[in-house]
Amino acid sequence: MFFRDRATMFAPSGAVLPALLRAAFAVRARARAGAGPRRRDAGARRMTRRSIREKLVAIVMSTTLAAVVISVGTIIAYDLRSYQGALRHDLATQAELVGHMTSAALAFDDPRLARENLALLRTRPSVRAAALYDAHGQLFAAYVAPGEPNVFPAHAPHTDARQHGKDAYTRDGDDLVLVKPIAENGDTLGTVYLRADNLLAERMRDYILIGLGVTLLALLTAYALVRRLGQSIITPIAAITDIAREVVARRDYSRRAPRISQDEAAELVDSFNAMLTEIEQRTRALEESNREIAREAQERARAQQEVMRLNEGLEQRVHERTTQLELANAELEVAVGEAHAANQAKSAFLSSMSHELRTPLNAILGFAQILASDAMPTTLEQKKEFSSHILKSGRHLLTLINEILDLAKVEAGALTLSMEPVALAEILTECRGMIAPLAAARGVAVQFPPAPGAVLQADRTRLKQVLLNLLSNAVKYNREGGAVTLDCVDAGPQRLRLTVRDTGIGMRGEQLAALFQPFNRLGQESGPQEGTGIGLVVTRRLVEMMGGTIGVTSSPGEGSVFWIELATATPAGEAGAAPQEPQQARETAAQAPGAPHLVLYIEDNPGNARLVREIVGFRPDLRLVCAADGQAGLEIARAELPEVVLTDLNLPGISGYDVLAGLRRDAATAHIPVVALSANAMPRDIERGLAAGFMRYLTKPIDIDKFNEAIDGALKQKG
């Protein structure tokens, strides 16, 4: 029974475990001695910054860890201590058994018998070696387990316990050594030496691994439980926290935290909501009080201001009134100055316009008086010369009136443009035909670019007006035998520059500065060339209204270069066929067989009627009938059925529009072409007339070529 195998018992040594714990505590104490306060402060700060959920998890995990460590440590310490006691007791029992078995061998000095008895220890694998010492401490017999070194003390070890006849336990590396005296009947026969395996370290490692596994499992279980069960504690507090943050951020004290549970957290929610209710009531009361105080303060401030206003002295009031009067006088002086400057500018403009209008009228009236006077007989050559002067002055006067009207419309913003894609080649062809006679009379060569394919975004009529003005100026102010060159080049993305270059006398810098001033002809007033001085002003305004720019460079004695830049456009399609030339139309009409074509002219002014009668008299293919008012014209039209009707618009009784409507209502006259001939020459008047149904709209003074072209076109349409 003394040789039972107790190797499976688990119990660490009671002396080793306390030593390890004391060493660990000592190291921890030394580490805390230097960094303890700082770590505690840092840990406290970190803990205060954590959320309640994290704190709850940390507390539960720390508590679980401490409980598991203490419980597992206590169990392991108790079990290892029991194992150590059992191991020592087992070893002592074996030593005592060996002593009894070998006491006879010691008494009879029989080493062989002692070795045989010691060999019985081979059934105990935990015993590595055993030895017997006699009473004198000399080695008597020994046993060594297989594979163990045969090393023993030469003499029996001396210990205090052995001297007193007690067992002595020592450590030899990883082995446990027992030295036990053999005594019989009070006499010491010898000493037993046993060296056995000490399984304490292995047991400790096993228990540490088991403890770590148990601790980890306990921590995981605790974490899962606290995550699941902690919601009942954390959720109400989190709700209170969210409501508190929202209240602080929005100052909305009407918010309330939800009551989720029925425990202390619910009481905390009720208390928090009650606190919010109290704060809300007090806040409202405070705001009302503040509003009342603010109203009282405003009333007191208004009362104080009123008192201060009423207490202002008479001197201050007089000073204010005086200052106001001075300011009013200063503003009045400025206004008077501006009005005076405007009047001067207006007077200067009217003076210039009066001068420009009277100049051609002087020639017209003067030569007309000579022709009409019986006291100043004239020859046929003189009559032709005087008529030429009258015609030239009349045309100049018409040009001046048209340019003044254009300038007035541009300045007043009443000019309307019709922006559309315009083929540049067509405009240049028309300008070439219109400027060629003037250039030929002056002996000036005009060069145009070869049929450009560009298309400009512009008003067709106004673009031709701009180019004709620049070309006519380049021809008029050029030298005899000079040249005018028109060119077009790209000026950038979707921009085209048209340049008019002449070889005239050029201009100085001060002349260029006054170039675009109305009625300023830059010293050419007394020159042989006629002009109004407002053509370039209108040209610049028209170019700017079409979204373009205009510029000029000039050198005295070398000539000038005028240029305009306009936006290009996508071609809108091929232009229609050019209208038939007036002369060709007249020839076609004249070649028609039969009686002369009947033309009805409704005009209340005898002079205008006489003029039309004289023009028609030069055409044998036409016969003219006149009516003095609209009603008479309608009666003649129904009776005579003319092929063409010419009518003024401003007639006595009924207007020209009423005449047109009357003709259209009657089936017998509805097909007759009607041409308007009026002094209302504004673009809106022309547009209104064409929209009303007039086939053509001619303006006074009459252009004979256009007049004949209109008659021929009407006859062709009717035919």
mmCIF file of C-alpha atoms in Angstrom, residues 363-597:
data_model
loop_
_atom_site.group_PDB
_atom_site.id
_atom_site.type_symbol
_atom_site.label_atom_id
_atom_site.label_comp_id
_atom_site.label_asym_id
_atom_site.label_seq_id
_atom_site.Cartn_x
_atom_site.Cartn_y
_atom_site.Cartn_z
ATOM 1 C CA ALA A 363 -29.718 126.706 -103.281
ATOM 2 C CA ILE A 364 -33.128 125.141 -103.897
ATOM 3 C CA LEU A 365 -35.111 128.301 -103.180
ATOM 4 C CA GLY A 366 -32.595 130.622 -104.834
ATOM 5 C CA PHE A 367 -32.386 128.794 -108.149
ATOM 6 C CA ALA A 368 -36.144 128.122 -108.069
ATOM 7 C CA GLN A 369 -36.785 131.899 -107.707
ATOM 8 C CA ILE A 370 -34.515 132.628 -110.672
ATOM 9 C CA LEU A 371 -36.336 130.061 -112.789
ATOM 10 C CA ALA A 372 -39.742 131.398 -111.744
ATOM 11 C CA SER A 373 -38.841 135.099 -112.180
ATOM 12 C CA ASP A 374 -39.810 136.929 -115.336
ATOM 13 C CA ALA A 375 -37.392 139.724 -114.533
ATOM 14 C CA MET A 376 -34.442 137.337 -114.738
ATOM 15 C CA PRO A 377 -34.685 135.526 -118.071
ATOM 16 C CA THR A 378 -32.492 132.422 -118.371
ATOM 17 C CA THR A 379 -31.222 130.399 -121.263
ATOM 18 C CA LEU A 380 -31.868 126.699 -121.731
ATOM 19 C CA GLU A 381 -28.364 125.843 -120.566
ATOM 20 C CA GLN A 382 -28.829 127.948 -117.433
ATOM 21 C CA LYS A 383 -32.154 126.259 -116.721
ATOM 22 C CA LYS A 384 -30.521 122.844 -116.961
ATOM 23 C CA GLU A 385 -27.677 123.979 -114.699
ATOM 24 C CA PHE A 386 -30.077 125.518 -112.155
ATOM 25 C CA SER A 387 -32.283 122.399 -112.227
ATOM 26 C CA SER A 388 -29.180 120.280 -111.627
ATOM 27 C CA HIS A 389 -28.284 122.412 -108.600
ATOM 28 C CA ILE A 390 -31.850 122.179 -107.285
ATOM 29 C CA LEU A 391 -31.885 118.377 -107.737
ATOM 30 C CA LYS A 392 -28.472 118.004 -106.108
ATOM 31 C CA SER A 393 -29.406 120.203 -103.143
ATOM 32 C CA GLY A 394 -32.752 118.428 -102.770
ATOM 33 C CA ARG A 395 -31.079 115.049 -102.631
ATOM 34 C CA HIS A 396 -28.558 116.369 -100.137
ATOM 35 C CA LEU A 397 -31.405 117.759 -98.033
ATOM 36 C CA LEU A 398 -33.215 114.373 -98.164
ATOM 37 C CA THR A 399 -30.038 112.570 -97.123
ATOM 38 C CA LEU A 400 -29.570 115.020 -94.255
ATOM 39 C CA ILE A 401 -33.158 114.553 -93.064
ATOM 40 C CA ASN A 402 -32.872 110.776 -93.231
ATOM 41 C CA GLU A 403 -29.596 110.794 -91.276
ATOM 42 C CA ILE A 404 -31.013 113.173 -88.658
ATOM 43 C CA LEU A 405 -34.026 110.889 -88.258
ATOM 44 C CA ASP A 406 -31.750 107.848 -87.953
ATOM 45 C CA LEU A 407 -29.623 109.631 -85.346
ATOM 46 C CA ALA A 408 -32.725 110.677 -83.395
ATOM 47 C CA LYS A 409 -34.092 107.119 -83.440
ATOM 48 C CA VAL A 410 -30.751 105.669 -82.374
ATOM 49 C CA GLU A 411 -30.308 108.176 -79.538
ATOM 50 C CA ALA A 412 -33.900 107.598 -78.354
ATOM 51 C CA GLY A 413 -33.520 103.808 -78.518
ATOM 52 C CA ALA A 414 -36.468 103.581 -80.913
ATOM 53 C CA LEU A 415 -34.561 101.919 -83.747
ATOM 54 C CA THR A 416 -35.409 98.216 -84.118
ATOM 55 C CA LEU A 417 -32.994 95.895 -85.888
ATOM 56 C CA SER A 418 -33.844 92.641 -87.626
ATOM 57 C CA MET A 419 -30.838 90.451 -86.845
ATOM 58 C CA GLU A 420 -30.487 87.562 -89.290
ATOM 59 C CA PRO A 421 -27.794 85.695 -91.230
ATOM 60 C CA VAL A 422 -26.686 87.961 -94.108
ATOM 61 C CA ALA A 423 -24.555 86.718 -97.010
ATOM 62 C CA LEU A 424 -21.612 89.099 -97.274
ATOM 63 C CA ALA A 425 -21.124 88.488 -101.008
ATOM 64 C CA GLU A 426 -24.628 89.774 -101.813
ATOM 65 C CA ILE A 427 -24.142 92.928 -99.721
ATOM 66 C CA LEU A 428 -20.788 93.660 -101.368
ATOM 67 C CA THR A 429 -22.290 93.150 -104.836
ATOM 68 C CA GLU A 430 -25.034 95.679 -104.093
ATOM 69 C CA CYS A 431 -22.530 98.142 -102.616
ATOM 70 C CA ARG A 432 -20.268 97.757 -105.649
ATOM 71 C CA GLY A 433 -23.110 98.675 -107.999
ATOM 72 C CA MET A 434 -24.159 101.686 -105.900
ATOM 73 C CA ILE A 435 -20.667 103.120 -105.293
ATOM 74 C CA ALA A 436 -19.328 102.568 -108.821
ATOM 75 C CA PRO A 437 -20.890 105.736 -110.382
ATOM 76 C CA LEU A 438 -19.522 107.972 -107.609
ATOM 77 C CA ALA A 439 -16.064 106.381 -107.874
ATOM 78 C CA ALA A 440 -16.047 106.688 -111.667
ATOM 79 C CA ALA A 441 -16.960 110.376 -111.469
ATOM 80 C CA ARG A 442 -14.042 110.966 -109.105
ATOM 81 C CA GLY A 443 -11.619 108.745 -111.023
ATOM 82 C CA VAL A 444 -11.134 106.531 -107.951
ATOM 83 C CA ALA A 445 -10.521 102.793 -108.318
ATOM 84 C CA VAL A 446 -12.559 100.658 -105.911
ATOM 85 C CA GLN A 447 -11.320 97.125 -105.206
ATOM 86 C CA PHE A 448 -13.576 94.488 -103.612
ATOM 87 C CA PRO A 449 -12.508 91.048 -102.342
ATOM 88 C CA PRO A 450 -13.293 88.058 -104.581
ATOM 89 C CA ALA A 451 -16.821 86.792 -103.601
ATOM 90 C CA PRO A 452 -16.320 85.968 -99.900
ATOM 91 C CA GLY A 453 -18.428 83.110 -98.570
ATOM 92 C CA ALA A 454 -18.817 84.555 -95.069
ATOM 93 C CA VAL A 455 -22.242 85.041 -93.483
ATOM 94 C CA LEU A 456 -22.686 87.794 -90.878
ATOM 95 C CA GLN A 457 -25.226 88.054 -88.070
ATOM 96 C CA ALA A 458 -26.590 91.564 -88.769
ATOM 97 C CA ASP A 459 -29.476 93.688 -90.012
ATOM 98 C CA ARG A 460 -29.235 93.535 -93.800
ATOM 99 C CA THR A 461 -30.398 97.092 -94.473
ATOM 100 C CA ARG A 462 -28.300 98.667 -91.731
ATOM 101 C CA LEU A 463 -25.192 96.685 -92.710
ATOM 102 C CA LYS A 464 -25.466 97.962 -96.276
ATOM 103 C CA GLN A 465 -26.008 101.496 -94.909
ATOM 104 C CA VAL A 466 -22.802 101.220 -92.823
ATOM 105 C CA LEU A 467 -20.684 99.917 -95.712
ATOM 106 C CA LEU A 468 -22.038 102.500 -98.160
ATOM 107 C CA ASN A 469 -21.255 105.304 -95.701
ATOM 108 C CA LEU A 470 -17.660 104.125 -95.258
ATOM 109 C CA LEU A 471 -17.172 103.553 -98.990
ATOM 110 C CA SER A 472 -18.729 106.889 -100.027
ATOM 111 C CA ASN A 473 -16.550 108.764 -97.498
ATOM 112 C CA ALA A 474 -13.456 106.932 -98.794
ATOM 113 C CA VAL A 475 -14.329 107.970 -102.355
ATOM 114 C CA LYS A 476 -15.407 111.570 -101.613
ATOM 115 C CA TYR A 477 -12.374 112.450 -99.514
ATOM 116 C CA ASN A 478 -9.853 110.651 -101.726
ATOM 117 C CA ARG A 479 -7.457 112.266 -104.150
ATOM 118 C CA GLU A 480 -7.967 112.304 -107.909
ATOM 119 C CA GLY A 481 -6.934 108.938 -109.351
ATOM 120 C CA GLY A 482 -6.755 107.411 -105.872
ATOM 121 C CA ALA A 483 -7.836 103.950 -104.731
ATOM 122 C CA VAL A 484 -10.227 102.430 -102.213
ATOM 123 C CA THR A 485 -9.725 98.843 -101.051
ATOM 124 C CA LEU A 486 -12.300 96.800 -99.155
ATOM 125 C CA ASP A 487 -11.017 93.644 -97.502
ATOM 126 C CA CYS A 488 -12.357 91.078 -95.043
ATOM 127 C CA VAL A 489 -10.292 88.929 -92.654
ATOM 128 C CA ASP A 490 -11.000 86.717 -89.653
ATOM 129 C CA ALA A 491 -10.701 88.641 -86.394
ATOM 130 C CA GLY A 492 -11.117 85.713 -84.014
ATOM 131 C CA PRO A 493 -13.549 82.913 -83.258
ATOM 132 C CA GLN A 494 -16.806 83.681 -85.106
ATOM 133 C CA ARG A 495 -15.700 87.279 -85.813
ATOM 134 C CA LEU A 496 -15.045 88.947 -89.186
ATOM 135 C CA ARG A 497 -13.335 92.305 -89.802
ATOM 136 C CA LEU A 498 -14.276 94.435 -92.803
ATOM 137 C CA THR A 499 -11.632 97.053 -93.691
ATOM 138 C CA VAL A 500 -12.044 100.105 -95.961
ATOM 139 C CA ARG A 501 -8.674 101.641 -96.912
ATOM 140 C CA ASP A 502 -8.295 104.860 -98.924
ATOM 141 C CA THR A 503 -5.394 106.924 -100.277
ATOM 142 C CA GLY A 504 -6.786 110.322 -99.273
ATOM 143 C CA ILE A 505 -5.284 113.160 -97.290
ATOM 144 C CA GLY A 506 -5.539 111.354 -93.952
ATOM 145 C CA MET A 507 -6.306 112.842 -90.529
ATOM 146 C CA ARG A 508 -4.317 114.190 -87.598
ATOM 147 C CA GLY A 509 -4.653 112.939 -84.024
ATOM 148 C CA GLU A 510 -6.900 115.812 -82.889
ATOM 149 C CA GLN A 511 -9.142 115.196 -85.885
ATOM 150 C CA LEU A 512 -9.483 111.510 -84.993
ATOM 151 C CA ALA A 513 -10.564 112.501 -81.464
ATOM 152 C CA ALA A 514 -13.495 114.554 -82.883
ATOM 153 C CA LEU A 515 -14.310 112.130 -85.700
ATOM 154 C CA PHE A 516 -17.591 110.780 -84.238
ATOM 155 C CA GLN A 517 -19.102 114.118 -83.170
ATOM 156 C CA PRO A 518 -22.374 115.198 -84.876
ATOM 157 C CA PHE A 519 -22.048 117.899 -87.632
ATOM 158 C CA ASN A 520 -18.247 117.935 -87.253
ATOM 159 C CA ARG A 521 -16.751 117.579 -90.737
ATOM 160 C CA LEU A 522 -13.175 118.088 -89.514
ATOM 161 C CA GLY A 523 -12.490 121.246 -91.536
ATOM 162 C CA GLN A 524 -14.198 120.050 -94.740
ATOM 163 C CA GLU A 525 -17.161 122.400 -94.361
ATOM 164 C CA SER A 526 -15.757 124.744 -97.014
ATOM 165 C CA GLY A 527 -14.478 121.943 -99.226
ATOM 166 C CA PRO A 528 -15.943 120.909 -102.563
ATOM 167 C CA GLN A 529 -17.492 117.705 -101.160
ATOM 168 C CA GLU A 530 -20.952 117.786 -99.683
ATOM 169 C CA GLY A 531 -21.638 116.102 -96.349
ATOM 170 C CA THR A 532 -23.706 116.269 -93.187
ATOM 171 C CA GLY A 533 -21.184 115.354 -90.505
ATOM 172 C CA ILE A 534 -23.496 112.830 -88.852
ATOM 173 C CA GLY A 535 -23.028 109.797 -91.120
ATOM 174 C CA LEU A 536 -20.155 108.348 -89.045
ATOM 175 C CA VAL A 537 -22.063 108.998 -85.800
ATOM 176 C CA VAL A 538 -24.997 106.955 -87.063
ATOM 177 C CA THR A 539 -22.605 104.337 -88.472
ATOM 178 C CA ARG A 540 -20.896 103.793 -85.118
ATOM 179 C CA ARG A 541 -24.222 103.506 -83.265
ATOM 180 C CA LEU A 542 -25.548 101.024 -85.832
ATOM 181 C CA VAL A 543 -22.417 98.867 -85.608
ATOM 182 C CA GLU A 544 -22.620 98.822 -81.822
ATOM 183 C CA MET A 545 -26.332 97.939 -81.923
ATOM 184 C CA MET A 546 -25.478 94.959 -84.159
ATOM 185 C CA GLY A 547 -23.008 93.743 -81.528
ATOM 186 C CA GLY A 548 -19.909 94.913 -83.381
ATOM 187 C CA THR A 549 -17.070 97.402 -82.990
ATOM 188 C CA ILE A 550 -15.697 100.147 -85.252
ATOM 189 C CA GLY A 551 -12.272 101.715 -85.372
ATOM 190 C CA VAL A 552 -10.031 103.919 -87.492
ATOM 191 C CA THR A 553 -6.341 104.546 -88.059
ATOM 192 C CA SER A 554 -4.999 107.379 -90.206
ATOM 193 C CA SER A 555 -1.758 109.022 -91.259
ATOM 194 C CA PRO A 556 -1.710 112.554 -92.725
ATOM 195 C CA GLY A 557 -0.853 112.466 -96.422
ATOM 196 C CA GLU A 558 -1.174 108.645 -96.645
ATOM 197 C CA GLY A 559 -4.856 107.908 -96.115
ATOM 198 C CA SER A 560 -7.175 106.345 -93.571
ATOM 199 C CA VAL A 561 -8.292 102.832 -92.655
ATOM 200 C CA PHE A 562 -11.803 102.303 -91.248
ATOM 201 C CA TRP A 563 -12.749 98.844 -89.958
ATOM 202 C CA ILE A 564 -15.732 97.175 -88.389
ATOM 203 C CA GLU A 565 -15.950 93.793 -86.664
ATOM 204 C CA LEU A 566 -19.158 91.744 -86.609
ATOM 205 C CA ALA A 567 -20.143 88.247 -85.542
ATOM 206 C CA THR A 568 -20.421 85.526 -88.144
ATOM 207 C CA ALA A 569 -23.435 83.204 -88.484
ATOM 208 C CA THR A 570 -24.406 79.903 -90.055
ATOM 209 C CA PRO A 571 -25.621 80.358 -93.643
ATOM 210 C CA ALA A 572 -29.432 80.463 -93.760
ATOM 211 C CA GLY A 573 -29.623 79.111 -97.340
ATOM 212 C CA GLU A 574 -29.197 80.462 -100.784
ATOM 213 C CA ALA A 575 -30.550 83.911 -101.378
ATOM 214 C CA GLY A 576 -33.503 84.360 -103.692
ATOM 215 C CA ALA A 577 -33.187 85.515 -107.198
ATOM 216 C CA ALA A 578 -32.270 89.152 -107.608
ATOM 217 C CA PRO A 579 -35.143 91.437 -108.603
ATOM 218 C CA GLN A 580 -35.405 92.401 -112.222
ATOM 219 C CA GLU A 581 -33.755 95.680 -113.102
ATOM 220 C CA PRO A 582 -36.234 98.566 -113.336
ATOM 221 C CA GLN A 583 -35.254 99.448 -116.886
ATOM 222 C CA GLN A 584 -35.671 95.836 -117.976
ATOM 223 C CA ALA A 585 -39.090 95.716 -116.322
ATOM 224 C CA ARG A 586 -40.093 98.917 -117.985
ATOM 225 C CA GLU A 587 -38.988 97.528 -121.316
ATOM 226 C CA THR A 588 -41.040 94.412 -120.711
ATOM 227 C CA ALA A 589 -44.068 96.477 -119.808
ATOM 228 C CA ALA A 590 -43.547 98.773 -122.761
ATOM 229 C CA GLN A 591 -43.346 95.854 -125.146
ATOM 230 C CA ALA A 592 -46.782 94.580 -124.031
ATOM 231 C CA PRO A 593 -49.255 95.000 -126.868
ATOM 232 C CA GLY A 594 -52.540 96.821 -126.511
ATOM 233 C CA ALA A 595 -53.786 100.116 -125.037
ATOM 234 C CA PRO A 596 -51.928 102.044 -122.283
ATOM 235 C CA HIS A 597 -52.332 100.707 -118.753
#
